[in-house]
Amino acid sequence: MRSLTVLGSCGAWPEAGRACAGFLVEYEGFRVVLDLGYAALPQLLQHRPHAEVDAVVVTHQHPDHCVDLSALARVRYYEAPDAPPIPLDCPPGVVDVLRALEPNPDPATVFDIHDLAATTQLGPFTVESIQLPHYVPNFGVRLTAPGVSLAYTGDSGPSEEHTKLAEGTDLFIADATLQGPSPQTTPRYVMTAAEAGRAAKGASRLLLTHFWPGSDRSVSVSEAQAEFAGEVIAATEGLTLPL
């Protein structure tokens, strides 16, 4: 099985019945989670009832991308105390957030923690990471395995690095927090849907995510389609896409 399932699609906080950032990537039995924000763990448990995952990648330390790691740690600590630690690849600030939430058990006893900036391999995936503009250190990631290539921006303002991240991928997952014209303020730390469309140049498909709560997602899709010739999809909880 080669697929990506959306666990959460909201930015900042989750709308009722939704969750913040999270994706489950499955490749021939290897399961990696990309981000795990507010309310994303219950979504994961619908697919993996005992949180059976092989690795977690977190792009940055904002709680809408990482806070449910604390809940995942509790599931593993209490339900599988003898299981080996879960590989967690993230910027160092993520671990600081986890320790502030729950220092006991220490996250390092549940997770095998690695600096995402130095990660090059994760199970079957070759990993490329690129630091992208945001309020805190944030890494875009590209995962490549035989027959599969996808990339994810985390949260990011406009950047020339996006084209490098997206080039040749089957699926490009992009922050589309805003709608309408690009803000003229600088620096920029999140994208519009149209900017996400431009960033996806070179990819086959674009998955928009990180919608501001209350946004009409069909508007975001239309704005991205005006800039991107490939398929544009709005992330929604429970959506599974083949890879």
Tab-separated table of N, CA and C in Angstrom, residues 22 29 32 55 65 75 80 106 117 122 136 143 156 161-162 172 177 180 183 185 198 201 210 219 224-227 234:
chain	number	residue	atom	x	y	z
A	22	GLY	N	-1.603	17.338	10.094
A	22	GLY	CA	-1.200	15.955	10.279
A	22	GLY	C	-1.469	15.130	9.041
A	29	GLY	N	4.037	-0.985	3.987
A	29	GLY	CA	4.080	-1.395	5.383
A	29	GLY	C	4.799	-0.451	6.318
A	32	VAL	N	4.772	6.569	8.335
A	32	VAL	CA	5.383	7.772	8.888
A	32	VAL	C	4.318	8.867	8.981
A	55	ALA	N	7.612	6.047	12.359
A	55	ALA	CA	8.409	7.270	12.480
A	55	ALA	C	7.486	8.471	12.443
A	65	HIS	N	1.099	22.125	14.962
A	65	HIS	CA	1.847	21.124	14.197
A	65	HIS	C	2.472	20.030	15.067
A	75	VAL	N	0.027	7.391	24.652
A	75	VAL	CA	-0.491	6.137	24.104
A	75	VAL	C	0.612	5.078	24.115
A	80	ALA	N	2.150	0.401	25.112
A	80	ALA	CA	3.252	-0.418	24.576
A	80	ALA	C	4.545	-0.053	25.285
A	106	ASP	N	9.946	11.555	30.189
A	106	ASP	CA	10.708	12.425	29.302
A	106	ASP	C	10.484	11.983	27.860
A	117	ALA	N	17.154	18.606	10.351
A	117	ALA	CA	18.080	19.221	9.396
A	117	ALA	C	19.170	18.256	8.948
A	122	LEU	N	14.876	7.661	6.165
A	122	LEU	CA	13.826	7.313	7.111
A	122	LEU	C	13.125	6.087	6.555
A	136	VAL	N	9.291	30.670	13.372
A	136	VAL	CA	10.272	29.850	14.082
A	136	VAL	C	10.934	28.952	13.036
A	143	LEU	N	10.137	13.491	0.663
A	143	LEU	CA	10.331	12.060	0.890
A	143	LEU	C	10.299	11.344	-0.451
A	156	SER	N	4.960	28.107	5.682
A	156	SER	CA	6.029	28.845	5.024
A	156	SER	C	5.481	30.063	4.307
A	161	GLU	N	12.763	28.513	-2.703
A	161	GLU	CA	13.093	27.124	-2.387
A	161	GLU	C	11.926	26.177	-2.658
A	162	HIS	N	10.708	26.697	-2.728
A	162	HIS	CA	9.555	25.827	-2.946
A	162	HIS	C	9.646	25.071	-4.273
A	172	PHE	N	2.548	17.546	-3.897
A	172	PHE	CA	3.134	18.657	-3.163
A	172	PHE	C	2.086	19.180	-2.198
A	177	THR	N	-2.760	29.189	3.872
A	177	THR	CA	-3.465	29.804	4.989
A	177	THR	C	-4.400	30.913	4.542
A	180	GLY	N	-7.031	35.442	-1.464
A	180	GLY	CA	-6.984	36.773	-2.041
A	180	GLY	C	-5.581	37.196	-2.414
A	183	PRO	N	-0.408	39.646	0.616
A	183	PRO	CA	-0.164	40.803	1.483
A	183	PRO	C	1.135	41.503	1.086
A	185	THR	N	2.991	43.222	3.157
A	185	THR	CA	3.869	43.341	4.314
A	185	THR	C	5.061	42.394	4.173
A	198	ARG	N	1.583	28.688	-7.275
A	198	ARG	CA	2.829	29.020	-7.968
A	198	ARG	C	3.991	28.197	-7.417
A	201	LYS	N	4.862	24.529	-8.919
A	201	LYS	CA	5.373	24.323	-10.272
A	201	LYS	C	6.364	23.166	-10.292
A	210	HIS	N	-3.623	23.634	5.795
A	210	HIS	CA	-3.405	24.727	6.742
A	210	HIS	C	-4.364	25.883	6.472
A	219	VAL	N	-12.859	28.342	-2.522
A	219	VAL	CA	-12.217	29.572	-2.992
A	219	VAL	C	-10.709	29.353	-3.084
A	224	ALA	N	-5.788	28.639	-6.378
A	224	ALA	CA	-4.594	27.858	-6.710
A	224	ALA	C	-4.648	27.350	-8.146
A	225	GLN	N	-5.834	26.949	-8.603
A	225	GLN	CA	-5.977	26.453	-9.973
A	225	GLN	C	-5.625	27.508	-11.007
A	226	ALA	N	-5.797	28.768	-10.658
A	226	ALA	CA	-5.448	29.848	-11.586
A	226	ALA	C	-3.944	29.953	-11.793
A	227	GLU	N	-3.164	29.321	-10.896
A	227	GLU	CA	-1.713	29.427	-10.958
A	227	GLU	C	-1.016	28.094	-11.236
A	234	ALA	N	-8.180	19.980	-2.050
A	234	ALA	CA	-8.264	20.562	-0.711
A	234	ALA	C	-8.151	19.442	0.317
